[in-house]
XYZ file of C-alpha atoms in Angstrom:
701
model
C 10.279 16.319 -25.179
C 11.029 13.656 -22.547
C 8.943 10.555 -21.796
C 9.124 11.572 -18.129
C 7.307 14.854 -18.755
C 3.982 13.554 -17.440
C 5.650 12.056 -14.371
C 7.191 15.444 -13.573
C 3.749 17.024 -13.857
C 2.377 14.413 -11.443
C 5.175 15.045 -8.938
C 4.728 18.806 -9.091
C 0.984 18.459 -8.638
C 1.490 16.056 -5.726
C 3.970 18.456 -4.119
C 1.558 21.379 -4.400
C -1.282 19.333 -2.965
C 0.869 18.116 -0.079
C 1.867 21.711 0.795
C -1.792 22.665 0.950
C -2.502 19.563 3.030
C 0.249 20.366 5.532
C -0.986 23.954 5.872
C -4.524 22.697 6.451
C -3.323 20.208 9.073
C -1.400 22.871 10.999
C -4.416 25.161 10.956
C -6.624 22.280 12.033
C -4.327 21.443 14.955
C -4.315 25.048 16.143
C -8.075 25.515 15.877
C -8.914 22.117 17.399
C -7.462 23.059 20.796
C -9.347 26.364 20.762
C -12.704 24.837 19.926
C -12.463 21.772 22.151
C -14.489 23.137 25.085
C -17.230 24.402 22.797
C -17.455 21.340 20.535
C -16.436 18.396 22.727
C -17.066 19.488 26.295
C -20.815 18.655 26.234
C -20.022 15.139 24.998
C -17.395 14.742 27.710
C -19.910 15.919 30.328
C -22.501 13.394 29.171
C -19.968 10.547 29.343
C -18.810 11.498 32.835
C -22.389 12.060 34.010
C -23.268 8.420 33.384
C -20.403 7.304 35.647
C -20.955 10.053 38.196
C -24.633 9.171 38.414
C -23.797 5.728 39.775
C -21.475 7.227 42.434
C -24.125 9.775 43.445
C -26.721 7.024 43.757
C -24.417 5.019 46.057
C -23.800 8.085 48.240
C -27.510 8.914 48.488
C -28.353 5.300 49.370
C -25.693 5.250 52.123
C -27.027 8.518 53.598
C -30.592 7.216 53.482
C -29.401 4.191 55.491
C -28.131 6.455 58.246
C -24.455 6.935 57.322
C -23.465 10.601 57.773
C -22.383 12.239 54.489
C -19.109 13.463 55.979
C -18.275 10.028 57.441
C -18.728 7.831 54.353
C -16.257 4.948 54.065
C -15.041 3.063 50.975
C -15.161 6.232 48.856
C -11.472 6.173 47.912
C -11.739 2.493 46.933
C -14.638 3.337 44.621
C -12.626 6.205 43.167
C -9.799 3.799 42.347
C -12.237 1.424 40.635
C -13.510 4.287 38.441
C -9.960 5.293 37.505
C -9.075 1.715 36.543
C -12.222 1.438 34.403
C -11.710 4.872 32.807
C -7.993 5.746 32.537
C -8.804 9.226 31.251
C -10.209 10.161 34.690
C -7.285 11.649 36.637
C -9.024 13.151 39.673
C -12.222 12.587 41.698
C -13.522 14.505 44.710
C -16.629 14.800 46.892
C -17.385 18.214 48.427
C -20.046 19.433 50.826
C -22.704 22.049 50.097
C -20.170 24.821 50.727
C -17.479 23.435 48.399
C -15.169 22.009 51.081
C -13.367 18.813 50.023
C -14.435 15.712 51.975
C -12.890 12.911 49.886
C -10.490 13.002 46.912
C -8.432 10.486 44.960
C -5.244 12.576 44.996
C -3.990 16.033 45.897
C -6.253 18.709 44.493
C -4.921 20.391 41.319
C -4.135 24.102 41.328
C -7.284 26.204 41.361
C -9.547 23.297 42.337
C -10.521 24.633 45.783
C -11.560 27.996 44.322
C -13.545 26.286 41.577
C -15.365 24.000 44.046
C -16.424 26.969 46.234
C -17.338 29.248 43.341
C -20.994 30.376 43.384
C -21.528 29.239 39.771
C -20.438 25.708 40.726
C -22.509 25.582 43.914
C -25.535 26.854 41.996
C -25.737 23.415 40.342
C -27.166 22.118 43.652
C -30.272 24.181 43.040
C -30.889 22.546 39.667
C -32.395 19.196 38.862
C -30.397 16.001 39.643
C -28.153 14.978 36.748
C -27.235 18.552 35.788
C -23.502 18.963 35.083
C -20.947 21.555 34.019
C -17.524 21.269 32.384
C -14.775 23.791 33.178
C -11.011 23.798 32.719
C -9.193 23.730 36.073
C -5.399 23.696 35.842
C -4.401 20.753 33.633
C -7.812 19.081 33.921
C -11.257 19.378 32.434
C -13.439 19.267 35.565
C -16.916 17.750 35.270
C -19.074 18.774 38.285
C -22.337 17.000 39.226
C -24.674 17.604 42.216
C -25.049 14.819 44.783
C -28.663 15.541 45.569
C -32.185 14.234 45.528
C -35.527 16.013 45.796
C -35.235 15.935 49.594
C -31.464 16.269 50.187
C -28.801 18.628 48.821
C -25.590 16.947 50.044
C -22.791 18.388 47.945
C -20.921 17.961 44.648
C -19.010 15.219 42.799
C -16.095 16.469 40.703
C -14.369 14.347 38.037
C -11.201 15.643 36.342
C -10.217 14.446 32.866
C -6.519 14.688 31.970
C -5.723 17.147 29.173
C -3.437 14.494 27.649
C -6.553 12.455 26.945
C -7.898 15.422 24.990
C -4.584 15.863 23.186
C -4.609 12.179 22.250
C -8.120 12.546 20.852
C -7.084 15.574 18.783
C -3.905 13.820 17.599
C -5.916 10.750 16.641
C -8.279 12.942 14.679
C -5.415 14.709 12.913
C -3.788 11.404 12.012
C -7.061 10.204 10.510
C -7.307 13.445 8.539
C -3.737 12.975 7.305
C -4.473 9.379 6.307
C -7.594 10.388 4.411
C -5.760 13.187 2.615
C -2.823 10.966 1.616
C -5.252 8.318 0.406
C -7.214 10.991 -1.475
C -3.971 12.090 -3.131
C -3.189 8.570 -4.314
C -6.774 8.084 -5.461
C -6.572 11.331 -7.411
C -3.350 10.304 -9.115
C -4.820 6.898 -10.001
C -7.981 8.548 -11.310
C -5.934 10.982 -13.405
C -3.955 8.077 -14.791
C -7.130 6.131 -15.539
C -8.910 9.031 -17.257
C -6.113 10.600 -19.271
C -2.734 9.438 -18.059
C -2.095 6.603 -20.504
C -3.311 8.485 -23.575
C -1.482 11.654 -22.546
C 1.706 9.707 -21.884
C 1.490 7.969 -25.266
C 0.766 11.274 -27.044
C 3.665 13.064 -25.374
C 5.935 10.201 -26.302
C 4.710 10.331 -29.909
C 5.304 14.090 -30.012
C 8.785 13.692 -28.587
C 9.650 10.923 -31.047
C 8.311 12.984 -33.953
C 10.503 15.960 -33.034
C 13.532 13.717 -32.445
C 13.064 11.977 -35.819
C 12.668 15.330 -37.548
C 15.848 16.733 -36.002
C 17.696 13.568 -37.067
C 16.422 13.849 -40.666
C 13.973 10.932 -40.445
C 10.776 12.084 -42.217
C 9.110 8.638 -42.414
C 5.379 8.910 -41.647
C 4.714 6.719 -38.559
C 1.695 4.468 -38.113
C -0.120 5.683 -34.975
C -1.547 3.044 -32.629
C -3.383 5.402 -30.258
C -6.678 5.623 -32.108
C -8.844 8.587 -32.971
C -9.312 9.696 -29.368
C -5.590 10.117 -28.734
C -4.674 13.203 -26.685
C -3.095 15.986 -28.802
C -4.636 14.168 -31.774
C -5.046 17.419 -33.706
C -1.385 18.397 -33.265
C -0.156 14.917 -34.161
C -2.426 14.912 -37.216
C -1.033 18.290 -38.281
C 2.555 17.037 -37.883
C 1.726 13.900 -39.873
C 0.195 16.187 -42.526
C 3.452 18.125 -42.762
C 5.359 14.848 -43.110
C 2.901 13.681 -45.774
C 3.334 16.886 -47.815
C 7.106 16.641 -47.444
C 7.066 13.016 -48.632
C 4.705 13.881 -51.534
C 7.067 16.644 -52.616
C 10.037 14.267 -52.434
C 8.169 11.571 -54.398
C 7.181 14.157 -57.022
C 10.806 15.277 -57.296
C 11.984 11.656 -57.566
C 9.438 10.952 -60.340
C 10.455 14.058 -62.311
C 14.130 13.176 -62.025
C 13.421 9.585 -63.069
C 11.402 10.847 -66.047
C 14.309 13.087 -67.081
C 16.548 10.041 -67.421
C 14.459 8.886 -70.413
C 14.810 12.219 -72.245
C 17.490 12.260 -75.018
C 20.783 13.696 -73.863
C 20.706 16.660 -76.233
C 17.252 17.635 -74.941
C 18.083 17.518 -71.209
C 18.230 20.723 -69.193
C 21.831 21.722 -68.382
C 21.099 21.706 -64.637
C 19.765 18.126 -64.522
C 23.129 16.666 -63.608
C 23.351 18.959 -60.581
C 19.725 18.132 -59.707
C 20.499 14.388 -59.722
C 23.530 14.974 -57.527
C 21.468 17.059 -55.097
C 18.738 14.384 -54.961
C 21.347 11.725 -54.207
C 22.735 13.841 -51.383
C 19.175 14.457 -50.109
C 18.437 10.717 -50.078
C 21.682 10.065 -48.218
C 21.035 12.653 -45.536
C 17.295 12.126 -44.948
C 14.813 9.276 -44.828
C 11.405 9.383 -46.518
C 8.453 7.014 -46.848
C 5.741 5.487 -44.668
C 6.230 2.949 -41.859
C 4.731 -0.473 -42.537
C 3.556 -1.080 -38.933
C 3.573 0.646 -35.528
C 7.003 0.692 -33.950
C 5.511 -0.009 -30.511
C 2.375 -1.618 -29.241
C -0.422 0.680 -28.166
C 0.514 1.709 -24.631
C -3.090 2.699 -23.890
C -4.009 -1.004 -24.116
C -1.275 -1.823 -21.615
C -2.423 0.866 -19.168
C -6.008 -0.443 -19.107
C -5.024 -3.146 -16.587
C -3.906 -0.643 -13.939
C -7.359 0.527 -12.794
C -8.923 -2.935 -12.219
C -5.743 -4.184 -10.562
C -5.675 -1.179 -8.210
C -9.328 -1.584 -7.198
C -9.018 -5.332 -6.650
C -5.760 -5.190 -4.662
C -7.300 -2.382 -2.593
C -10.086 -4.766 -1.549
C -7.564 -7.261 -0.161
C -5.372 -4.594 1.433
C -8.351 -3.304 3.450
C -8.085 -6.438 5.612
C -4.380 -6.144 6.538
C -4.799 -4.035 9.673
C -7.713 -5.872 11.313
C -7.618 -9.477 10.073
C -5.532 -10.902 12.990
C -7.820 -9.205 15.515
C -10.893 -10.492 13.678
C -9.502 -14.021 13.757
C -8.838 -13.597 17.478
C -12.512 -12.714 18.026
C -13.606 -15.860 16.132
C -11.340 -18.290 17.985
C -12.740 -21.653 18.976
C -10.744 -24.344 20.831
C -9.054 -26.785 18.438
C -7.332 -29.734 20.130
C -3.579 -29.762 19.566
C -3.381 -26.242 18.088
C -2.651 -23.166 20.188
C -4.629 -19.959 19.823
C -1.588 -18.085 18.509
C -1.132 -20.602 15.684
C -4.855 -20.418 14.870
C -4.654 -16.634 14.564
C -1.811 -16.942 12.065
C -3.375 -19.764 10.047
C -5.672 -17.643 7.801
C -2.746 -15.429 6.785
C -0.374 -18.381 6.260
C -3.000 -20.374 4.332
C -3.724 -17.371 2.095
C -0.031 -16.955 1.227
C 0.471 -20.691 0.701
C -2.487 -21.011 -1.672
C -1.295 -18.013 -3.689
C 2.204 -19.540 -3.900
C 1.096 -23.021 -4.964
C -1.695 -21.896 -7.309
C 0.256 -19.392 -9.396
C 2.121 -21.878 -11.666
C -1.113 -23.738 -12.455
C -3.079 -20.545 -12.954
C -0.432 -19.228 -15.357
C -1.134 -22.156 -17.707
C -4.895 -21.730 -17.184
C -4.667 -18.004 -17.992
C -2.793 -18.711 -21.219
C -5.551 -21.085 -22.261
C -8.664 -18.974 -21.514
C -7.210 -15.423 -21.669
C -6.450 -12.589 -19.263
C -9.900 -11.046 -19.192
C -11.807 -14.216 -18.324
C -9.219 -15.229 -15.710
C -9.451 -11.837 -13.997
C -13.260 -11.882 -14.122
C -13.389 -15.315 -12.491
C -10.755 -14.327 -9.928
C -12.561 -11.135 -8.893
C -15.867 -13.019 -8.641
C -14.381 -15.769 -6.456
C -12.642 -13.203 -4.222
C -15.834 -11.129 -3.845
C -17.675 -14.255 -2.679
C -14.826 -14.966 -0.245
C -14.943 -11.456 1.251
C -18.719 -11.599 1.656
C -18.593 -15.036 3.291
C -15.735 -13.872 5.563
C -18.014 -11.104 6.840
C -20.558 -13.792 7.854
C -18.030 -16.216 9.402
C -19.021 -17.868 12.701
C -15.631 -19.282 13.713
C -12.029 -19.393 12.635
C -12.647 -22.785 10.987
C -15.123 -21.580 8.372
C -13.098 -18.360 7.999
C -10.206 -20.527 6.775
C -12.425 -21.762 3.934
C -13.577 -18.273 2.958
C -10.059 -16.862 3.071
C -8.993 -19.720 0.812
C -11.529 -18.465 -1.743
C -10.021 -14.984 -1.434
C -6.544 -16.460 -1.996
C -7.607 -18.313 -5.155
C -9.252 -15.176 -6.517
C -6.223 -13.053 -5.644
C -3.849 -15.481 -7.367
C -6.023 -15.552 -10.515
C -6.170 -11.760 -10.802
C -2.485 -11.320 -9.987
C -1.292 -13.910 -12.515
C -3.636 -12.653 -15.237
C -2.628 -9.010 -14.732
C 1.067 -9.919 -14.765
C 0.591 -11.953 -17.936
C -1.370 -9.083 -19.500
C 1.549 -6.719 -18.934
C 4.011 -9.235 -20.407
C 1.850 -9.734 -23.506
C 1.164 -6.053 -24.209
C 4.508 -4.505 -23.235
C 7.152 -3.973 -25.947
C 10.211 -6.080 -25.219
C 12.454 -3.030 -24.983
C 10.090 -1.409 -22.455
C 9.160 -4.343 -20.206
C 10.953 -2.959 -17.155
C 9.131 0.362 -17.513
C 5.843 -1.425 -18.167
C 6.188 -3.490 -14.989
C 6.565 -0.212 -13.092
C 2.932 0.423 -14.067
C 1.979 -2.999 -12.653
C 3.935 -2.511 -9.430
C 2.709 1.091 -9.128
C -0.922 -0.030 -8.979
C -0.104 -2.575 -6.259
C 1.888 -0.080 -4.183
C -0.820 2.595 -4.481
C -3.357 0.070 -3.183
C -0.942 -0.927 -0.408
C -0.711 2.706 0.701
C -4.482 3.258 0.693
C -5.870 -0.087 1.851
C -4.570 -0.832 5.380
C -5.085 2.707 6.678
C -8.631 3.074 5.349
C -9.416 -0.494 6.442
C -8.303 0.292 9.997
C -10.405 3.469 10.147
C -13.459 1.650 8.801
C -13.007 -1.262 11.219
C -12.829 1.082 14.223
C -15.834 3.163 13.165
C -18.269 0.817 11.384
C -16.958 -2.602 12.455
C -14.938 -5.423 10.932
C -17.807 -7.276 9.267
C -19.136 -4.208 7.379
C -15.569 -3.468 6.261
C -15.323 -6.961 4.775
C -18.591 -6.283 2.949
C -17.011 -3.088 1.578
C -14.053 -5.192 0.386
C -16.510 -7.490 -1.397
C -18.140 -4.472 -3.055
C -14.720 -3.225 -4.224
C -13.943 -6.637 -5.710
C -17.270 -6.527 -7.564
C -16.546 -2.986 -8.769
C -13.257 -4.247 -10.192
C -15.309 -6.702 -12.282
C -16.973 -3.762 -14.033
C -13.568 -2.307 -14.900
C -12.110 -5.688 -15.918
C -14.893 -6.007 -18.488
C -13.336 -3.055 -20.347
C -10.134 -5.023 -21.007
C -9.621 -6.397 -24.537
C -10.546 -10.048 -24.908
C -7.894 -10.831 -27.501
C -4.395 -11.924 -26.490
C -1.494 -10.743 -28.710
C 0.999 -13.439 -29.628
C 4.663 -13.256 -30.521
C 6.409 -15.501 -32.990
C 9.102 -16.513 -30.485
C 6.708 -16.831 -27.527
C 7.383 -19.803 -25.234
C 4.168 -21.344 -23.840
C 3.774 -21.213 -20.061
C 4.277 -24.527 -18.302
C 4.496 -25.917 -14.786
C 8.017 -26.816 -13.598
C 8.560 -30.547 -13.261
C 9.628 -32.131 -9.973
C 13.058 -32.793 -11.467
C 13.487 -29.125 -12.390
C 12.185 -28.024 -9.016
C 14.629 -30.308 -7.180
C 17.519 -29.237 -9.409
C 16.945 -25.590 -8.491
C 16.345 -26.246 -4.788
C 19.705 -28.040 -4.560
C 21.440 -25.415 -6.703
C 23.810 -23.401 -4.500
C 23.701 -20.219 -6.597
C 19.909 -20.247 -6.862
C 19.367 -20.901 -3.160
C 21.860 -18.178 -2.199
C 19.419 -15.599 -3.585
C 16.229 -17.451 -2.685
C 17.040 -19.069 0.663
C 19.281 -16.358 2.136
C 17.491 -13.293 0.721
C 13.988 -13.681 -0.721
C 12.484 -16.084 1.813
C 13.796 -14.356 4.986
C 12.678 -10.959 3.649
C 9.135 -12.194 3.004
C 8.989 -14.081 6.295
C 9.909 -10.893 8.145
C 7.310 -8.870 6.217
C 4.335 -11.122 6.915
C 5.482 -12.222 10.362
C 6.006 -8.719 11.737
C 3.844 -6.391 9.625
C 0.846 -8.648 8.935
C 0.739 -10.689 12.169
C 2.666 -9.261 15.130
C 2.070 -5.559 14.519
C -1.776 -5.524 14.366
C -2.177 -7.951 17.274
C 0.408 -6.256 19.483
C -1.077 -2.783 18.980
C -4.659 -3.865 19.719
C -3.671 -5.909 22.781
C -1.564 -3.020 24.134
C -4.579 -0.693 24.070
C -4.107 0.946 20.683
C -6.540 0.798 17.767
C -6.871 -0.922 14.420
C -6.677 2.535 12.840
C -3.170 2.923 14.275
C -2.166 -0.462 12.829
C -3.449 0.694 9.444
C -1.540 3.972 9.683
C 1.726 2.175 10.450
C 1.232 -0.216 7.540
C 0.587 2.814 5.348
C 3.925 4.250 6.509
C 5.610 1.032 5.347
C 3.992 1.329 1.909
C 4.874 5.028 1.571
C 8.540 4.252 2.343
C 8.445 1.540 -0.318
C 6.962 3.964 -2.860
C 9.545 6.670 -2.122
C 12.727 4.604 -1.655
C 12.031 1.664 -3.994
C 12.637 3.545 -7.286
C 15.810 5.133 -5.874
C 17.167 1.720 -4.844
C 16.318 0.338 -8.289
C 18.426 3.063 -9.943
C 21.380 2.171 -7.711
C 21.253 -1.542 -8.645
C 23.422 -1.144 -11.756
C 26.091 -3.736 -11.012
C 26.237 -7.168 -9.451
C 28.318 -5.969 -6.522
C 25.870 -3.157 -5.765
C 22.977 -5.609 -5.940
C 24.703 -7.818 -3.375
C 25.148 -4.895 -0.992
C 21.564 -3.686 -1.492
C 20.090 -7.132 -0.826
C 22.307 -8.002 2.132
C 22.208 -4.495 3.572
C 18.426 -4.364 3.137
C 18.019 -7.541 5.174
C 20.256 -6.180 7.930
C 18.305 -2.892 8.048
C 15.004 -4.805 8.139
C 16.356 -6.946 10.964
C 17.292 -3.816 12.892
C 13.627 -2.864 12.628
C 12.670 -5.962 14.583
C 15.449 -5.332 17.104
C 14.236 -1.735 17.641
C 11.411 -3.093 19.803
C 14.044 -3.997 22.414
C 14.157 -0.304 23.315
C 10.410 -0.187 23.951
C 7.072 -1.568 22.845
C 5.215 1.743 22.462
C 3.771 3.097 19.241
C 6.843 5.276 18.671
C 9.205 2.301 18.698
C 6.840 0.287 16.505
C 6.847 3.213 14.051
C 10.668 3.135 14.008
C 10.550 -0.618 13.398
C 8.145 -0.155 10.464
C 10.309 2.601 8.978
C 13.423 0.413 9.135
C 11.586 -2.593 7.699
C 10.190 -0.476 4.864
C 13.638 0.969 4.151
C 15.272 -2.456 4.167
C 12.612 -4.070 1.988
C 12.731 -1.255 -0.563
C 16.528 -1.559 -0.747
C 16.479 -5.261 -1.535
C 13.263 -6.006 -3.423
C 14.361 -4.750 -6.868
C 17.843 -6.228 -6.698
C 16.632 -9.680 -5.591
C 14.827 -10.455 -8.853
C 17.721 -9.109 -10.921
C 20.213 -11.283 -9.012
C 18.322 -14.433 -10.017
C 19.316 -13.754 -13.621
C 22.841 -12.794 -12.553
C 23.442 -15.939 -10.484
C 21.476 -18.442 -12.575
C 22.246 -17.544 -16.197
C 23.135 -21.173 -16.997
C 19.915 -22.496 -15.468
C 17.828 -19.921 -17.338
C 19.511 -20.871 -20.619
C 18.829 -24.567 -19.948
C 15.367 -24.466 -18.313
C 13.956 -21.138 -19.432
C 13.319 -18.012 -17.389
C 9.676 -19.043 -16.823
C 10.708 -22.166 -14.904
C 13.512 -20.502 -12.920
C 11.462 -17.470 -11.937
C 8.415 -19.657 -11.304
C 10.289 -21.701 -8.688
C 11.806 -18.504 -7.286
C 8.366 -16.909 -6.826
C 6.982 -20.116 -5.349
C 9.702 -20.312 -2.675
C 9.440 -16.581 -2.034
C 5.713 -16.904 -1.308
C 6.355 -19.943 0.872
C 8.459 -17.519 2.912
C 5.333 -15.345 3.080
C 3.366 -18.296 4.430
C 6.020 -19.181 7.027
C 6.100 -15.686 8.535
C 2.811 -15.792 10.509
C 3.417 -19.390 11.641
C 6.914 -18.608 12.970
C 5.642 -15.413 14.626
C 2.756 -17.303 16.251
C 5.109 -19.971 17.617
C 7.350 -17.283 19.122
C 4.399 -15.512 20.761
C 3.100 -18.820 22.095
C 6.387 -19.654 23.844
C 7.576 -16.126 24.689
C 5.819 -12.795 23.986
C 5.291 -10.212 21.252
C 8.527 -8.368 21.961
C 10.597 -11.543 21.609
C 8.685 -12.302 18.399
C 9.722 -8.968 16.848
C 13.330 -9.354 17.935
C 13.733 -13.033 16.967
C 12.358 -12.591 13.436
C 14.506 -9.476 13.025
C 17.550 -11.429 14.176
C 16.868 -14.157 11.590
C 16.734 -11.512 8.845
C 19.972 -9.912 10.061
C 21.810 -13.245 10.178
C 20.505 -14.120 6.701
C 21.667 -10.748 5.367
C 25.152 -11.094 6.856
C 25.409 -14.680 5.573
C 24.332 -13.517 2.102
C 27.032 -10.829 2.070
C 29.632 -13.347 3.267
C 28.697 -15.940 0.628
C 28.523 -13.460 -2.260
C 31.661 -11.563 -1.263
C 34.217 -11.948 -4.050
C 37.793 -12.851 -3.074
C 40.463 -10.400 -4.285
C 41.554 -12.637 -7.150
C 38.010 -13.029 -8.449
C 37.382 -9.311 -8.083
C 40.474 -8.522 -10.196
C 39.394 -11.054 -12.792
C 36.060 -9.301 -13.299
C 37.557 -5.839 -13.748
């Protein structure tokens, strides 16, 4: 029985759910067009009636002042003003009491003349002022309103709404449905993992190991670490009972054979010699006894950190899609600092605080424990989210986002340390997949749901929801064990000294990975995805929901391609190509905006950035050990990786600042392209520097 059995169940379940989701979406798309007139037409009529009422009032006032209805002037100019204010309005016309067109904004669509003169349309003149009807005419939804008062029945005002506006509304609705369903899928998988996943995984592994030991002739009774509530506990108990009876029988046989040795030779049974030989062969072929201690640490303890980490990271990820726009709304003039830089400051400050605080918080976490560090971090972050919702200007928002950054760093460091302390050494890579999986699941769910919430309930209430999520994570964090397991060879966490920091910064091999790969990759991520993308979409007329959807696409690509790239990174040469090639692909994402700045091109850019980042992210960390083995042996992996993570997060902080400077001097399109070009150049330089000459390549074969 394989350890990956549960994962295969998850994937099959996810595939079945996604098939149902796709079928539901197709049915929804088909039925939405059919039910539009019945469900949405009255709302469309009410919206158009408010605009048409003002035009009718102007016409009536002009007629009352002696201007003949058929000789009105300035009508076309007013029509153009309405179309500029409401882009969905494609056609406007004034007709007389018989349906003849007097004024129109463009050539009448097919079937319009017949509709205007139809008795059902003209009958509206007999009703009360403000009455309207909505009918489909050609490629338009035509809203018809009477231009009449109690004394005068002048004619009709017709306003045509483009069907593409309706299609966009339906598409927007379908995209929101898709987002909610994908998020629901990830939530379901996380909930399954939280409720039974860890115990079921541990039980399946125990079953598999029991069968494998039995087939190999190892009948030693293991010491279970899963507790009484372990899944398949009855079956495991029955198997342990069989092992116990087998060991009792062997011990009884061994005692009888040992007792026979003390019997005088002439009284021994003739078959005892053969029995002793058989027992010796049995002892050589099989193993018996009871294990002294569990072979592995209890994986259920390790998995307990996933749920609180997911909930807390989700709170922060909610803000990704709308934070730049929120900062833009809170702008106040600051002498010497441009508005573009101010918009990027909260993001840059957040990343910088997380980068600088992590080494100090690692030592603090080791002193007070994971649970207390996470509790304090979630509390501080919840206060920061709540205060951010009440911010009056970008200046006090900087303070509140700093609180969020400190809380985020505390939770992140404590959760990472928890995984290191509870994961068996031989399974640390697999255990960190649990840690990264929680972060990526939150990254998929957060930006998309945050964008939808911001568009529908507002930014400030969404920040309050983030605060509530952070407080909910506190309730889950309280379930974590308070004790911290220690290892005999454990090296205490410490802050790198300035001498060690300088030695690594001026180390060519270390900076090849950090300066040419990690920092440019992170700068591109935060500069494009967290700063340029949300601002550009909102300022080009799109929504915060769309920004959230695109960021969700990035996370989904990371989830799907990241594990595949990690399996390919099996040699140093492959790692070099994955890292350098990933940077080039990410850079092409920024350059894709040269072809156009519409949502479709931005989607292509996000796909390429997600693909490039997923190619390089796993190999980057592994290459630190490959390039800096001497430094790790001399300084310790904690110091080397601590400086690496610090510089990597400084790249995170630089991204929004560089993007803001580019927007300030040029525009958004140049910002995308320039940051992409930097990543491409860095990737090509990395490949050139790490390329082995032929002689060196032969020497390593």
